Amino acid sequence: MPTLVQDLRYGFRMLIKSPGFTAVAVLTLALGIGANTAIFSVVNGVLLRPLPFREPEKLLSVQQTQPARGNIEVGFTQAGFIDYRDQQQVFETIAAYSDWNFNLTGGDQAERLTGAQVSADFFRVLGRPAKLGRVLRPGEDVAGNNHVIVISHGLWQRRFNSDPNVIGQTVAIDGRTMVIIGVMPDDFRFPGRRTELWVPMDMKPSDPERTESFYQAVARLKPGLTLAQAQAHMDRLARALEEKNPDDYRGRAIRLLPLTQQVIGDTGTPLLILLGAVGFVLLIACANVANLQLARASAREKEVAVRLALGANRGRLVRQLLTESLLLAFIGGGLGLLLALWGVDVLLAISPDGIPRLDEVAVNGPVLGSMLGLTLLTGVLFGLAPALQASRPDLSSTLKQGTGAGGGARHRLRKLLVVSEVALALVLLIGAGLLVRSFLGLRAVNPGFDPEKVLTLPIWLSPLRYEDGRQQARYAEQALERIRAVPGVEAAAAAAFLPFGGANVNATIAPEGAQTVEPGQLPVAAVNLISRDYFRSMGIPLLAGRDFDERDQAHSLRVAIVNQALAKRVWPNGDAVGQRVQFGGTTANAPWFSIIGVVGDVYDTSLRAAPGPQFYLLHAQSPFAVPLISFVVRAAGDPARLIAAVRHQLLAIDKDQPVFDIKTMSARLAESVATQRFQLIVLGVFAVMALVLAAVGIYGVMSSSVAERRREIGIRLALGAQPASVLRLVLGQGLMLALAGVGLGLGAAVALTRFMESLLFEVRATDPATFAVIASLLTFVALLACYVPARRATRVDPMVALRYE
């Protein structure tokens, strides 16, 4: 211990004696360690931290899929869920749930809340008791018994001021009087991180719903069973149900996934790529500091030689030098922790809503432990090689001349470190370049509508007050009359679902004459309920036929408009206008619609996926009800100026129907690429950091080389060498290092960028143009970094250099 204290004191004195070296090294390490800690905080919170439920490894997502449609998830009906719940034998419990929206009325202003409809076993499956009160009991999800709700901790704090007596209070949810029976813990946020209340399902065990398939299921596996065993059992059960009731289960399958995998979704790959990228930044930082250490070792050669000559043990010297490196690492780590705290706040601020579990991201104990280990590893990484190199000088030449024979090996090591820095920087720059091309490609996609000067205002209508489609349509028409009278409004319309609005409904479309076709072979289209003027308000082009107009009323001939994708699929060789289709399949009670027009394709959920078939119905003629109505307002000027006036008109009709999520269509379109923008920004920042660090590394090596070759350069100039030849000499040496790093980096990039394929859009992971441009850019930056030392070399005064030597 006394020896360690002595080493620490000596190390502090040596770092204080070289403030410039210490400041640069600490800042470099702080950037690398801080960036790694910030990204690891996100990865830990989103991917690594267990779900906040009892024995989360036993929780499974139970999904009903259609293999014929690419294994797309289609959800359960009430009847389907009950059949699987009652006949399965591999789960302790299984529960159904569905994301839903609710209007909380009462008080000064109605509020729209994100919540979920759940079956009575929902909380039992997840294994979390309430913080206050209780959770649902068996039978409280049966119609007539389901007038209770459980609220989130956040809603309890915000709406009820953390009142401990909230249990037993009544609230109005969608016009129904509900009793609060429980408040969940702060970290309970399933199925979504914005879920604020849980309402029991309206189950009808004697006559369950068989048409609305929007329920998902979660289950707890029985002890001793594996996922594979449970999947095999559910496969057999799915086949048995299909044989027994083909109308409900034909073409359906069951897929089991760990609940963690279902929650994380496709977020894992991008986050791991970012973690790998920031690891590259740390390696470059370590290489830079190691280079600084090697340069500093040249100045300390005589000191080390004297200590060895006086009998110092080589191992003792290595330990001393390594202690200095660890001091640097821990000082850099302390500053890096401050940068990480700031960096996590920045990451959370720019993160898109699509990343799950962001509320669980924090610089907590596991993250701090990882940072401590990373700091220790960093100190060893950049300190060990310089320490070993510096501890074995040539005593004779060093004590006589002040410069040891180990300079050649030290220079080779420094050059190797620079080559590695350039290679790592090139990989990051190519990755960022690929994301830039992908993002520009996404932004260049025509969404199929004109988003400029369009304002959107969604409303979730209370199902009790507006219980059927006709009542909802009347509300929409009344609201549109008021909105169109607002000054500055060019056009206004209503739709159930907006492009990139996060919701849609799919239905089977049966063309006339398809009555003999198997149900699984019929086309499926996204269905939207709209008002007149929707296409004009959105700027969607009419390609054939006509738009909805005054001829189309609630009791007139049912008509529909299809998009180009549906028209080409169903009538590839003919005109879709004038054709008849049956909505919802080929059953006797499925309504018929006549197609009166064809419109352009609209990207509905993502710019990455080509538009699918779309089927537009007039809201007043809809065969089903959708409580979501989104008003679309095209403005003559800035649409944001219309918000207050339009909101006032909507609340004047019914103040208990809150307007929420008011945005321009341009903002919704921008949000659709928010994930790609986030990935580009973060990886781009890391790539720029890597580029700067690599340039600094090349500059440092070349500057050191020029300083150590001062006598040689002076002799060259004294013998008649031109400054231009000296300039070419130094630039050529730097260029050779850069080209070696570029060659190594190109090979690494070809191997590593294939892991980014899922993030790219219309660009290959080995795109030659991106590789060539980035390699040229990095080479140019390396030459710039070499130019300053090269110019300094041309200004060496031969007399001064020779007199000094």
PDB file of N, CA, C and O in Angstrom, residues 47 60 69 111 140 180 202 240 285 297 304 388 417 436 450-451 581 675 678 743 778:
ATOM      1  N   LEU A  47     -32.756  -2.850 -23.613  1.00  0.00           N
ATOM      2  CA  LEU A  47     -32.534  -4.240 -24.019  1.00  0.00           C
ATOM      3  C   LEU A  47     -32.178  -5.179 -22.878  1.00  0.00           C
ATOM      4  O   LEU A  47     -32.610  -6.338 -22.871  1.00  0.00           O
ATOM      5  N   LEU A  60     -44.863 -14.846 -22.028  1.00  0.00           N
ATOM      6  CA  LEU A  60     -44.863 -15.023 -23.479  1.00  0.00           C
ATOM      7  C   LEU A  60     -45.925 -14.155 -24.123  1.00  0.00           C
ATOM      8  O   LEU A  60     -47.007 -13.950 -23.559  1.00  0.00           O
ATOM      9  N   ARG A  69     -50.364 -14.564 -45.398  1.00  0.00           N
ATOM     10  CA  ARG A  69     -50.090 -13.140 -45.573  1.00  0.00           C
ATOM     11  C   ARG A  69     -48.769 -12.742 -44.916  1.00  0.00           C
ATOM     12  O   ARG A  69     -48.616 -11.659 -44.371  1.00  0.00           O
ATOM     13  N   GLU A 111     -60.262  15.150 -21.069  1.00  0.00           N
ATOM     14  CA  GLU A 111     -58.894  14.741 -21.387  1.00  0.00           C
ATOM     15  C   GLU A 111     -58.921  13.385 -22.076  1.00  0.00           C
ATOM     16  O   GLU A 111     -59.616  12.470 -21.650  1.00  0.00           O
ATOM     17  N   GLU A 140     -64.770  -9.588 -13.266  1.00  0.00           N
ATOM     18  CA  GLU A 140     -64.952  -8.144 -13.436  1.00  0.00           C
ATOM     19  C   GLU A 140     -64.745  -7.692 -14.877  1.00  0.00           C
ATOM     20  O   GLU A 140     -64.814  -6.496 -15.157  1.00  0.00           O
ATOM     21  N   ILE A 180     -62.627   3.744  -9.280  1.00  0.00           N
ATOM     22  CA  ILE A 180     -61.190   3.481  -9.209  1.00  0.00           C
ATOM     23  C   ILE A 180     -60.940   2.464  -8.100  1.00  0.00           C
ATOM     24  O   ILE A 180     -61.266   2.706  -6.943  1.00  0.00           O
ATOM     25  N   ASP A 202     -65.327  -5.949 -22.163  1.00  0.00           N
ATOM     26  CA  ASP A 202     -66.775  -6.146 -22.105  1.00  0.00           C
ATOM     27  C   ASP A 202     -67.077  -7.561 -22.607  1.00  0.00           C
ATOM     28  O   ASP A 202     -67.633  -7.760 -23.683  1.00  0.00           O
ATOM     29  N   ALA A 240     -56.701 -28.097 -34.355  1.00  0.00           N
ATOM     30  CA  ALA A 240     -57.956 -28.685 -33.870  1.00  0.00           C
ATOM     31  C   ALA A 240     -59.098 -27.678 -33.957  1.00  0.00           C
ATOM     32  O   ALA A 240     -60.226 -28.026 -34.352  1.00  0.00           O
ATOM     33  N   ALA A 285      -9.930   6.787 -29.304  1.00  0.00           N
ATOM     34  CA  ALA A 285      -9.465   7.650 -28.220  1.00  0.00           C
ATOM     35  C   ALA A 285      -8.287   7.007 -27.481  1.00  0.00           C
ATOM     36  O   ALA A 285      -7.295   7.689 -27.161  1.00  0.00           O
ATOM     37  N   ALA A 297       7.032   9.502 -23.825  1.00  0.00           N
ATOM     38  CA  ALA A 297       8.088   8.586 -23.391  1.00  0.00           C
ATOM     39  C   ALA A 297       9.438   8.984 -23.962  1.00  0.00           C
ATOM     40  O   ALA A 297      10.487   8.762 -23.335  1.00  0.00           O
ATOM     41  N   VAL A 304      14.125   7.488 -17.346  1.00  0.00           N
ATOM     42  CA  VAL A 304      13.957   6.049 -17.157  1.00  0.00           C
ATOM     43  C   VAL A 304      15.300   5.351 -17.153  1.00  0.00           C
ATOM     44  O   VAL A 304      15.567   4.437 -16.343  1.00  0.00           O
ATOM     45  N   LEU A 388       5.502  -0.588 -21.400  1.00  0.00           N
ATOM     46  CA  LEU A 388       6.480  -1.622 -21.731  1.00  0.00           C
ATOM     47  C   LEU A 388       7.568  -1.075 -22.640  1.00  0.00           C
ATOM     48  O   LEU A 388       8.753  -1.398 -22.493  1.00  0.00           O
ATOM     49  N   LEU A 417      -0.646   2.472 -34.566  1.00  0.00           N
ATOM     50  CA  LEU A 417      -1.817   3.026 -33.888  1.00  0.00           C
ATOM     51  C   LEU A 417      -2.573   4.003 -34.788  1.00  0.00           C
ATOM     52  O   LEU A 417      -3.808   4.010 -34.832  1.00  0.00           O
ATOM     53  N   VAL A 436     -26.885   8.369 -44.285  1.00  0.00           N
ATOM     54  CA  VAL A 436     -27.227   9.631 -44.947  1.00  0.00           C
ATOM     55  C   VAL A 436     -27.928   9.354 -46.270  1.00  0.00           C
ATOM     56  O   VAL A 436     -28.969   9.952 -46.593  1.00  0.00           O
ATOM     57  N   ASP A 450     -50.073  15.814 -50.508  1.00  0.00           N
ATOM     58  CA  ASP A 450     -49.352  17.071 -50.330  1.00  0.00           C
ATOM     59  C   ASP A 450     -49.461  17.501 -48.871  1.00  0.00           C
ATOM     60  O   ASP A 450     -50.516  17.964 -48.431  1.00  0.00           O
ATOM     61  N   PRO A 451     -48.388  17.359 -48.082  1.00  0.00           N
ATOM     62  CA  PRO A 451     -48.488  17.643 -46.646  1.00  0.00           C
ATOM     63  C   PRO A 451     -48.416  19.126 -46.299  1.00  0.00           C
ATOM     64  O   PRO A 451     -48.687  19.495 -45.152  1.00  0.00           O
ATOM     65  N   VAL A 581     -67.852  -4.829 -55.287  1.00  0.00           N
ATOM     66  CA  VAL A 581     -67.106  -5.661 -54.343  1.00  0.00           C
ATOM     67  C   VAL A 581     -67.952  -5.854 -53.096  1.00  0.00           C
ATOM     68  O   VAL A 581     -68.796  -5.021 -52.755  1.00  0.00           O
ATOM     69  N   THR A 675     -37.113   7.827 -36.452  1.00  0.00           N
ATOM     70  CA  THR A 675     -36.164   6.785 -36.031  1.00  0.00           C
ATOM     71  C   THR A 675     -34.915   6.825 -36.884  1.00  0.00           C
ATOM     72  O   THR A 675     -33.789   6.739 -36.367  1.00  0.00           O
ATOM     73  N   PHE A 678     -32.866   9.835 -35.931  1.00  0.00           N
ATOM     74  CA  PHE A 678     -32.158   9.608 -34.666  1.00  0.00           C
ATOM     75  C   PHE A 678     -30.895   8.773 -34.895  1.00  0.00           C
ATOM     76  O   PHE A 678     -29.809   9.111 -34.405  1.00  0.00           O
ATOM     77  N   GLY A 743      -7.086   1.346 -46.592  1.00  0.00           N
ATOM     78  CA  GLY A 743      -7.187  -0.017 -47.134  1.00  0.00           C
ATOM     79  C   GLY A 743      -7.701  -0.997 -46.097  1.00  0.00           C
ATOM     80  O   GLY A 743      -8.584  -1.822 -46.376  1.00  0.00           O
ATOM     81  N   LEU A 778     -11.694  10.955 -46.191  1.00  0.00           N
ATOM     82  CA  LEU A 778     -10.787  10.678 -45.081  1.00  0.00           C
ATOM     83  C   LEU A 778      -9.332  10.884 -45.514  1.00  0.00           C
ATOM     84  O   LEU A 778      -8.511  11.418 -44.745  1.00  0.00           O
TER      85      LEU A 778
END
